[in-house]
Coordinates of C-alpha atoms in Angstrom, one line a residue:
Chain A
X974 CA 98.3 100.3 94.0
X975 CA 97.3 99.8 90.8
X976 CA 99.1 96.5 88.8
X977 CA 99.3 95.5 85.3
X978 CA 100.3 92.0 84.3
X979 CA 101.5 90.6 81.2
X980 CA 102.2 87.4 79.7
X981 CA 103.8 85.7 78.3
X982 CA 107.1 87.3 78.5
X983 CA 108.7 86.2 75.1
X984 CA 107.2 84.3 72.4
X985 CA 109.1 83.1 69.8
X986 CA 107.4 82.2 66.6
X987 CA 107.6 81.0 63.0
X988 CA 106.5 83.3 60.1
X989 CA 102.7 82.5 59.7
X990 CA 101.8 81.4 63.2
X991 CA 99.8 83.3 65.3
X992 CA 100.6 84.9 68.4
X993 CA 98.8 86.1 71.7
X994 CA 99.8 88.4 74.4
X995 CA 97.1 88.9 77.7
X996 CA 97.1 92.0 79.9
X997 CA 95.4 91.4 83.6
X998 CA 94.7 94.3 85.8
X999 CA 94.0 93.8 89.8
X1000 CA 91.9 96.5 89.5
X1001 CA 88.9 97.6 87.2
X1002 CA 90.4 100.3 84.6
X1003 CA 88.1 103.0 82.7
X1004 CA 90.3 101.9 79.7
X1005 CA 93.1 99.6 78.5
X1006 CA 95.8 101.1 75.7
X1007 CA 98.2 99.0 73.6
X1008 CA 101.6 100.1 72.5
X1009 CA 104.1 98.6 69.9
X1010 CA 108.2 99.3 70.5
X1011 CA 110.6 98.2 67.9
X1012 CA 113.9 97.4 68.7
X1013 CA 115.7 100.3 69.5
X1014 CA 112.9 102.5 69.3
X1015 CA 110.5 104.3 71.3
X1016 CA 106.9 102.8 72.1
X1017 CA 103.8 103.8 69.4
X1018 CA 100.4 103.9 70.0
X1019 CA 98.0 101.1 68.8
X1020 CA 94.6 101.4 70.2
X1021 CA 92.5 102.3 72.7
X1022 CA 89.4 100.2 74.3
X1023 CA 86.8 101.7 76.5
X1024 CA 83.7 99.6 76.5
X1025 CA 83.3 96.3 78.2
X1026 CA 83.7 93.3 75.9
X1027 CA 84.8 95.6 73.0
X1028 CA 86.7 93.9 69.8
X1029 CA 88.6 96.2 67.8
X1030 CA 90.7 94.7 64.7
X1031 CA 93.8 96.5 62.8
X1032 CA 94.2 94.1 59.8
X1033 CA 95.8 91.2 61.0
X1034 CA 95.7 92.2 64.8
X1035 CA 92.4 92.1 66.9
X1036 CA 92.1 93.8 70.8
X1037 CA 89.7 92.5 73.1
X1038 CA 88.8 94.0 76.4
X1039 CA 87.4 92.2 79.2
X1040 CA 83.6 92.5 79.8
X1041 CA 84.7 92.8 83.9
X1042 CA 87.3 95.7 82.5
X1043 CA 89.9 93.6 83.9
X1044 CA 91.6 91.8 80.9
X1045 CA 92.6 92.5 77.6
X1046 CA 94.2 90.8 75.0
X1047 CA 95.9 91.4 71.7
X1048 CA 95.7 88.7 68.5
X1049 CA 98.1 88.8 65.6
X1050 CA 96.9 86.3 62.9
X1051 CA 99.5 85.0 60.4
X1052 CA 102.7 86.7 62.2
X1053 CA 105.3 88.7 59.9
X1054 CA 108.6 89.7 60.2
X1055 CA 107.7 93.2 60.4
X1056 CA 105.8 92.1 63.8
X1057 CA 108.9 91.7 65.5
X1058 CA 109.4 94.2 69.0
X1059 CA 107.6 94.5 72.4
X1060 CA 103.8 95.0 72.9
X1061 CA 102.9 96.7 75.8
X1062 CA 99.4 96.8 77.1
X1063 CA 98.9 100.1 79.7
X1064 CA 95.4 100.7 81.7
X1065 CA 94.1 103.6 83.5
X1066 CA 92.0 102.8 86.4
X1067 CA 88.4 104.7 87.2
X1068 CA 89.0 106.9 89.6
X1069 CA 89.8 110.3 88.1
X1070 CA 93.5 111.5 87.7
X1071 CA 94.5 107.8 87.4
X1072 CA 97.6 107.9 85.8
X1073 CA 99.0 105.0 83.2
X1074 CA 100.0 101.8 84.2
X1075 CA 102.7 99.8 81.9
X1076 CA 102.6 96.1 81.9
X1077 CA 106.1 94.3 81.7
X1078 CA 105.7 93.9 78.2
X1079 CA 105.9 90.8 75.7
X1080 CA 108.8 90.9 73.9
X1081 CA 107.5 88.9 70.0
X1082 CA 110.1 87.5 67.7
X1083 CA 109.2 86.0 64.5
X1084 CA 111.6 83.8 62.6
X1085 CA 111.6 84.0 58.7
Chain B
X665 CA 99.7 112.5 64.8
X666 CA 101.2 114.6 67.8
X667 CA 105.0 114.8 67.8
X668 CA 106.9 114.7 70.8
X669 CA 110.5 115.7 70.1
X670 CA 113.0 114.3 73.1
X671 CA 116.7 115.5 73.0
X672 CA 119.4 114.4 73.4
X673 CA 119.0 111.2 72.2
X674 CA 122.3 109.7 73.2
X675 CA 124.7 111.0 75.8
X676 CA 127.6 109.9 77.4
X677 CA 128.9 111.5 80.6
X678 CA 131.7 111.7 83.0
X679 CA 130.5 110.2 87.0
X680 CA 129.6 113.5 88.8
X681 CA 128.6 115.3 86.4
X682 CA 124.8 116.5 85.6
X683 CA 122.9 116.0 82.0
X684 CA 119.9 117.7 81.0
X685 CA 117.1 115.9 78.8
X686 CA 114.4 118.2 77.1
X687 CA 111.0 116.5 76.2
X688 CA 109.4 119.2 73.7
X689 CA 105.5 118.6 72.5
X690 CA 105.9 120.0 68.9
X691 CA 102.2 120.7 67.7
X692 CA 100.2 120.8 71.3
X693 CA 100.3 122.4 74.7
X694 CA 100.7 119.5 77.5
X695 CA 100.3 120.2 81.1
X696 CA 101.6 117.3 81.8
X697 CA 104.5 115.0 81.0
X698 CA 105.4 111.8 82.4
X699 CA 109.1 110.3 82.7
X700 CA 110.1 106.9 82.4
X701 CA 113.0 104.9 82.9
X702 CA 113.6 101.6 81.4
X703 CA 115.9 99.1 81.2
X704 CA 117.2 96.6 78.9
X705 CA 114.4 94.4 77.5
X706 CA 112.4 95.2 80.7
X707 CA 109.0 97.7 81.1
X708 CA 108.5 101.2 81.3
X709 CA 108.8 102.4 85.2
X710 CA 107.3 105.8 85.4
X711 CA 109.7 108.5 87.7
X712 CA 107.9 110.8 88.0
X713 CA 104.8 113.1 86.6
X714 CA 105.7 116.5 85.0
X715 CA 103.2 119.3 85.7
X716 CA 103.2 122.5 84.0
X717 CA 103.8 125.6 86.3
X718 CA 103.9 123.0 89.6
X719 CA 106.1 120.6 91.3
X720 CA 106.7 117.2 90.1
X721 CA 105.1 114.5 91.2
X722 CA 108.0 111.6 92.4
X723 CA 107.3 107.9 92.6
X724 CA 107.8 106.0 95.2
X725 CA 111.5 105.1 95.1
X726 CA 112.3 107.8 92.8
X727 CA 115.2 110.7 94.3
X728 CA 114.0 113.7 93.5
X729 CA 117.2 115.8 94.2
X730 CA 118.6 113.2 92.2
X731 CA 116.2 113.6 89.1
X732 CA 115.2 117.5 88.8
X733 CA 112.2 117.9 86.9
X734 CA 111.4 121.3 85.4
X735 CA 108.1 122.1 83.4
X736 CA 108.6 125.7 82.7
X737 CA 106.3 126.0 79.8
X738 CA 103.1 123.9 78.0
X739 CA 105.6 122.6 75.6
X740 CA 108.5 121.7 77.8
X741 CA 109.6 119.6 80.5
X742 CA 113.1 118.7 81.1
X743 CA 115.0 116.0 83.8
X744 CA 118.1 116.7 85.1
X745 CA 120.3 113.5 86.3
X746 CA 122.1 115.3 88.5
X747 CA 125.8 113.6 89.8
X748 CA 125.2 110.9 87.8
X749 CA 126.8 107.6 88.5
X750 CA 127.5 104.2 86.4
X751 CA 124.1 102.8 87.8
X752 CA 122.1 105.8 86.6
X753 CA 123.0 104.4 82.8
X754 CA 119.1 103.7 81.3
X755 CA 117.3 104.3 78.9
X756 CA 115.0 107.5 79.6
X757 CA 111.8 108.7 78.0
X758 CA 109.4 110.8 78.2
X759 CA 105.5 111.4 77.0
X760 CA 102.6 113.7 76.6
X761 CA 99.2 113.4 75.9
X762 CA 97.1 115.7 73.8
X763 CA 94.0 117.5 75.8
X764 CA 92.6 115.1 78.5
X765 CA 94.3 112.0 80.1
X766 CA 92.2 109.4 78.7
X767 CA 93.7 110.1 75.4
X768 CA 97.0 108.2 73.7
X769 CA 100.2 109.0 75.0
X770 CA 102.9 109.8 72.4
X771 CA 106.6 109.3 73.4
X772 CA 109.5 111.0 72.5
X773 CA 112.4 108.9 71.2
X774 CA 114.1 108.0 74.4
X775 CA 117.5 109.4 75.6
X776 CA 120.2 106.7 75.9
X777 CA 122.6 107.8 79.3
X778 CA 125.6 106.2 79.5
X779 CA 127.7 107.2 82.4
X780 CA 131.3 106.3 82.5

């Protein structure tokens, strides 16, 4: 079946670095979704991507998906405090009905 | 955006006994509902998919005489843990998406189960 890696696992950073988590799929997806959870709290919708190769930015964050629809990644420039929790990225492959696949998640701590 | 309202969000229960979590979508009609389990600092493992009016849809691995899923309406789903034990302790949420699949998934708040 359908499987959706992530790494890295953790990544611990200082306040102002940047940070990257990648998303790899074994199969093609129609569309790749990020997620944000906070400590304690339930995962939040980020984004979406759909088209091959697309770059989507948030302010300081910026999603890329893979032109092959296979990868994805998500960007955080100058990291904050407030960054702090787990991002998930989740892809649906093409065939219809496909349900949501989680990656294991990468779990960001930013020290002050 | 969407609201999904999941209750309760913490319970503690007695081994053997059965607990009842409601996932309500508060502003839509969802057919379907999905039901995760996760566990500390780890990824969400979908259970099972809730359909509206039909049976439930069990992953691989997943009891489901153990975990009773009910969609009785477009606006509710619940999962019953039924007999619960110690290991059965997890965090459990749940999610809808508006309209089509291909569309963002909103999560309840998550129901913290501790069995004792």
């Amino acid at each position: 079946g359908q499987q959706v890696m992530q790494i890295p696992q953790y990544q611990h950073v200082q306040e102002g670095e940047d940070f990257t988590t990648y998303c790899n799929s074994s199969t093609t997806l129609s569309n790749i979704q990020w997620y944000k959870q906070r400590p304690g709290g339930h995962p939040v919708f980020l984004i979406q991507l759909v088209k091959s190769g697309e770059v989507k930015k948030q302010k300081r964050l910026t999603f890329q998906f893979g032109e092959a629809k296979k990868n994805s990644s998500l960007h955080i420039t100058a990291t904050q405090t407030t960054d702090v929790g787990t991002y998930f990225c989740a892809g649906r492959g093409e065939t219809s009905g496909s349900r949501l696949t989680f990656g294991e998640g990468t779990q960001l701590t930013v020290n002050p | 955006g969407a609201v999904v309202s999941q209750h309760p969000s913490r319970v503690i229960c007695k081994s053997g006994t059965s607990v009842k979590i409601e996932c309500r979508s508060l502003d839509f009609q969802a057919t379907t509902m999905f039901w995760y389990r996760q566990f500390p600092k780890k990824s969400l493992m979908l259970m099972a998919t809730s359909n509206e009016g039909s049976k439930a849809t069990y992953e691989q691995g997943v009891e489901k005489d153990k975990f009773l899923i009910n969609h009785a309406s477009l606006t509710l789903s619940t999962l019953t843990v039924t007999s619960a034990h110690p290991e059965d302790s997890s965090f459990y949420i749940c999610s809808a998406s508006r309209g089509h699949l291909n569309t963002e998934a909103f999560f309840g708040q998550g129901t913290r189960l501790t069995v004792v």
